[in-house]
Amino acid sequence: KNQVEQSPQSLIILEGKNCTLQCNYTVSPFSNLRWYKQDTGRGPVSLTIMTFSENTKSNGRYTATLDADTKQSSLHITASQLSDSASYICVVFRLSNYQLIWGAGTKLIIKP
Amino acid sequence: NAGVTQTPKFQVLKTGQSMTLQCAQDMNHEYMSWYRQDPGMGLRLIHYSVGAGITDQGEVPNGYNVSRSTTEDFPLRLLSAAPSQTSVYFCATSGVQETQYFGPGTRLLVL
């Protein structure tokens, strides 16, 4: 059973363009939602972390939104750069057993 | 401040061999976890710990053991390696409900 679903699976955009990645979750009880960036061959690096009471959080050119009612989150990347090429992973923290539930990620490729 | 360290970086094992992957952190984090990541796939949780002396199973625990005798160390033991355990293994640490910090990974090949 997939409790964190991400879309699209992969995305190719031109350098300088914006893009939005989606995350839907069914994890309960929900504590917080995180977005990570993972470069090929490296461990994930945290971009944002939001609790259920937060609607939006920014980290430079990355802006995450959260709608806890519909259980949806998005990650918007502005003015993409070649270094943004990576996998972006949505993760939900389940408070009941202190587990992080990981999505499969969206593979983003930025082309010059 | 080393953060999260993992050893070894690479390892080749023969089927049936055992080994221990080491993970150490110097951030005094309570929460530590082990993940595996197969090529082109997402991370899957193997085992985790919310503090010294406390461990629990994740999504894919079979074939692996862990222990947490200190806050700093969280070793992962492969009891009898199988080719299906060929993967990249990541250790991660955090305060409970806080951002996780990942180690550089251990690349394991089981022949």
PDB file of C-alpha atoms in Angstrom, chain B:
ATOM      1  CA  ASN B   1      31.954  18.305  13.684  1.00  0.00           C
ATOM      2  CA  ALA B   2      31.717  15.177  11.542  1.00  0.00           C
ATOM      3  CA  GLY B   3      27.899  14.950  11.501  1.00  0.00           C
ATOM      4  CA  VAL B   4      26.923  11.464  10.352  1.00  0.00           C
ATOM      5  CA  THR B   5      29.650   9.037   9.329  1.00  0.00           C
ATOM      6  CA  GLN B   6      29.280   5.638   7.727  1.00  0.00           C
ATOM      7  CA  THR B   7      31.870   2.929   7.190  1.00  0.00           C
ATOM      8  CA  PRO B   8      32.808   1.281   4.974  1.00  0.00           C
ATOM      9  CA  LYS B   9      32.070   3.287   1.823  1.00  0.00           C
ATOM     10  CA  PHE B  10      32.142   0.177  -0.367  1.00  0.00           C
ATOM     11  CA  GLN B  11      31.965  -3.526   0.380  1.00  0.00           C
ATOM     12  CA  VAL B  12      31.845  -6.715  -1.659  1.00  0.00           C
ATOM     13  CA  LEU B  13      30.586  -9.838   0.074  1.00  0.00           C
ATOM     14  CA  LYS B  14      30.026 -13.420  -0.931  1.00  0.00           C
ATOM     15  CA  THR B  15      26.647 -15.028  -0.366  1.00  0.00           C
ATOM     16  CA  GLY B  16      26.381 -16.261   3.209  1.00  0.00           C
ATOM     17  CA  GLN B  17      28.978 -13.928   4.686  1.00  0.00           C
ATOM     18  CA  SER B  18      28.075 -11.631   7.529  1.00  0.00           C
ATOM     19  CA  MET B  19      29.163  -8.071   8.150  1.00  0.00           C
ATOM     20  CA  THR B  20      28.388  -4.949  10.114  1.00  0.00           C
ATOM     21  CA  LEU B  21      27.787  -1.520   8.636  1.00  0.00           C
ATOM     22  CA  GLN B  22      28.789   1.225  11.019  1.00  0.00           C
ATOM     23  CA  CYS B  23      26.972   4.507  11.607  1.00  0.00           C
ATOM     24  CA  ALA B  24      28.077   7.168  14.056  1.00  0.00           C
ATOM     25  CA  GLN B  25      26.783  10.661  14.802  1.00  0.00           C
ATOM     26  CA  ASP B  26      28.097  13.487  16.931  1.00  0.00           C
ATOM     27  CA  MET B  27      24.948  15.627  17.029  1.00  0.00           C
ATOM     28  CA  ASN B  28      23.414  13.991  20.119  1.00  0.00           C
ATOM     29  CA  HIS B  29      20.339  13.012  18.097  1.00  0.00           C
ATOM     30  CA  GLU B  30      17.851  10.612  19.610  1.00  0.00           C
ATOM     31  CA  TYR B  31      16.405   9.267  16.358  1.00  0.00           C
ATOM     32  CA  MET B  32      18.561   7.073  14.110  1.00  0.00           C
ATOM     33  CA  SER B  33      17.509   4.940  11.200  1.00  0.00           C
ATOM     34  CA  TRP B  34      18.811   2.703   8.442  1.00  0.00           C
ATOM     35  CA  TYR B  35      17.519   2.756   4.873  1.00  0.00           C
ATOM     36  CA  ARG B  36      18.343   0.842   1.764  1.00  0.00           C
ATOM     37  CA  GLN B  37      18.022   2.228  -1.721  1.00  0.00           C
ATOM     38  CA  ASP B  38      18.021  -0.039  -4.742  1.00  0.00           C
ATOM     39  CA  PRO B  39      18.935   1.403  -8.173  1.00  0.00           C
ATOM     40  CA  GLY B  40      16.260   3.781  -9.455  1.00  0.00           C
ATOM     41  CA  MET B  41      14.092   3.220  -6.399  1.00  0.00           C
ATOM     42  CA  GLY B  42      13.100   5.161  -3.324  1.00  0.00           C
ATOM     43  CA  LEU B  43      14.436   4.704   0.192  1.00  0.00           C
ATOM     44  CA  ARG B  44      13.033   1.878   2.285  1.00  0.00           C
ATOM     45  CA  LEU B  45      13.288   1.840   6.060  1.00  0.00           C
ATOM     46  CA  ILE B  46      15.045  -1.198   7.529  1.00  0.00           C
ATOM     47  CA  HIS B  47      15.250  -0.453  11.272  1.00  0.00           C
ATOM     48  CA  TYR B  48      15.084   2.618  13.444  1.00  0.00           C
ATOM     49  CA  SER B  49      15.752   3.701  16.994  1.00  0.00           C
ATOM     50  CA  VAL B  50      14.241   6.495  19.085  1.00  0.00           C
ATOM     51  CA  GLY B  51      16.958   6.316  21.726  1.00  0.00           C
ATOM     52  CA  ALA B  52      19.660   4.178  23.293  1.00  0.00           C
ATOM     53  CA  GLY B  53      18.336   0.715  24.093  1.00  0.00           C
ATOM     54  CA  ILE B  54      15.247   1.114  21.873  1.00  0.00           C
ATOM     55  CA  THR B  55      14.977  -0.270  18.351  1.00  0.00           C
ATOM     56  CA  ASP B  56      12.098  -1.163  16.074  1.00  0.00           C
ATOM     57  CA  GLN B  57      11.512  -2.662  12.663  1.00  0.00           C
ATOM     58  CA  GLY B  58      10.802  -0.694   9.563  1.00  0.00           C
ATOM     59  CA  GLU B  59       9.431  -1.774   6.216  1.00  0.00           C
ATOM     60  CA  VAL B  60      12.127  -4.320   5.220  1.00  0.00           C
ATOM     61  CA  PRO B  61      13.801  -5.713   8.380  1.00  0.00           C
ATOM     62  CA  ASN B  62      14.336  -9.341   7.332  1.00  0.00           C
ATOM     63  CA  GLY B  63      17.978 -10.366   7.175  1.00  0.00           C
ATOM     64  CA  TYR B  64      19.167  -7.418   9.266  1.00  0.00           C
ATOM     65  CA  ASN B  65      19.785  -6.831  12.969  1.00  0.00           C
ATOM     66  CA  VAL B  66      20.458  -3.610  14.845  1.00  0.00           C
ATOM     67  CA  SER B  67      21.334  -2.539  18.346  1.00  0.00           C
ATOM     68  CA  ARG B  68      21.640   0.857  20.027  1.00  0.00           C
ATOM     69  CA  SER B  69      23.832   0.705  23.088  1.00  0.00           C
ATOM     70  CA  THR B  70      24.883   4.370  22.886  1.00  0.00           C
ATOM     71  CA  THR B  71      23.335   7.556  21.528  1.00  0.00           C
ATOM     72  CA  GLU B  72      26.190   7.937  19.028  1.00  0.00           C
ATOM     73  CA  ASP B  73      26.307   4.537  17.327  1.00  0.00           C
ATOM     74  CA  PHE B  74      23.750   2.492  15.425  1.00  0.00           C
ATOM     75  CA  PRO B  75      25.346  -0.496  13.650  1.00  0.00           C
ATOM     76  CA  LEU B  76      23.478  -2.591  11.091  1.00  0.00           C
ATOM     77  CA  ARG B  77      24.332  -6.280  10.893  1.00  0.00           C
ATOM     78  CA  LEU B  78      23.772  -8.481   7.883  1.00  0.00           C
ATOM     79  CA  LEU B  79      23.443 -11.982   9.249  1.00  0.00           C
ATOM     80  CA  SER B  80      23.926 -14.040   6.077  1.00  0.00           C
ATOM     81  CA  ALA B  81      24.329 -11.883   2.999  1.00  0.00           C
ATOM     82  CA  ALA B  82      22.196 -12.586  -0.061  1.00  0.00           C
ATOM     83  CA  PRO B  83      22.398 -11.083  -3.575  1.00  0.00           C
ATOM     84  CA  SER B  84      19.016  -9.414  -2.903  1.00  0.00           C
ATOM     85  CA  GLN B  85      20.780  -7.285  -0.295  1.00  0.00           C
ATOM     86  CA  THR B  86      22.930  -5.608  -2.919  1.00  0.00           C
ATOM     87  CA  SER B  87      22.028  -1.970  -2.433  1.00  0.00           C
ATOM     88  CA  VAL B  88      23.152   1.385  -1.113  1.00  0.00           C
ATOM     89  CA  TYR B  89      22.630   1.731   2.622  1.00  0.00           C
ATOM     90  CA  PHE B  90      22.021   5.112   4.242  1.00  0.00           C
ATOM     91  CA  CYS B  91      22.068   5.937   7.920  1.00  0.00           C
ATOM     92  CA  ALA B  92      20.130   8.998   9.101  1.00  0.00           C
ATOM     93  CA  THR B  93      19.777  10.855  12.386  1.00  0.00           C
ATOM     94  CA  SER B  94      17.547  13.571  13.790  1.00  0.00           C
ATOM     95  CA  GLY B  95      15.917  14.945  16.864  1.00  0.00           C
ATOM     96  CA  VAL B  96      12.458  13.387  17.131  1.00  0.00           C
ATOM     97  CA  GLN B  97      10.124  15.085  14.598  1.00  0.00           C
ATOM     98  CA  GLU B  98      13.011  17.170  13.263  1.00  0.00           C
ATOM     99  CA  THR B  99      14.919  17.239   9.986  1.00  0.00           C
ATOM    100  CA  GLN B 100      16.956  14.131   9.242  1.00  0.00           C
ATOM    101  CA  TYR B 101      20.621  14.262   8.343  1.00  0.00           C
ATOM    102  CA  PHE B 102      21.945  11.500   6.145  1.00  0.00           C
ATOM    103  CA  GLY B 103      25.339   9.876   5.986  1.00  0.00           C
ATOM    104  CA  PRO B 104      27.220   9.442   2.676  1.00  0.00           C
ATOM    105  CA  GLY B 105      26.046   5.846   2.232  1.00  0.00           C
ATOM    106  CA  THR B 106      27.617   2.395   2.009  1.00  0.00           C
ATOM    107  CA  ARG B 107      27.549   0.651  -1.361  1.00  0.00           C
ATOM    108  CA  LEU B 108      27.209  -3.100  -0.877  1.00  0.00           C
ATOM    109  CA  LEU B 109      27.566  -5.755  -3.549  1.00  0.00           C
ATOM    110  CA  VAL B 110      26.733  -9.363  -2.675  1.00  0.00           C
ATOM    111  CA  LEU B 111      27.975 -11.942  -5.148  1.00  0.00           C
TER     112      LEU B 111
END
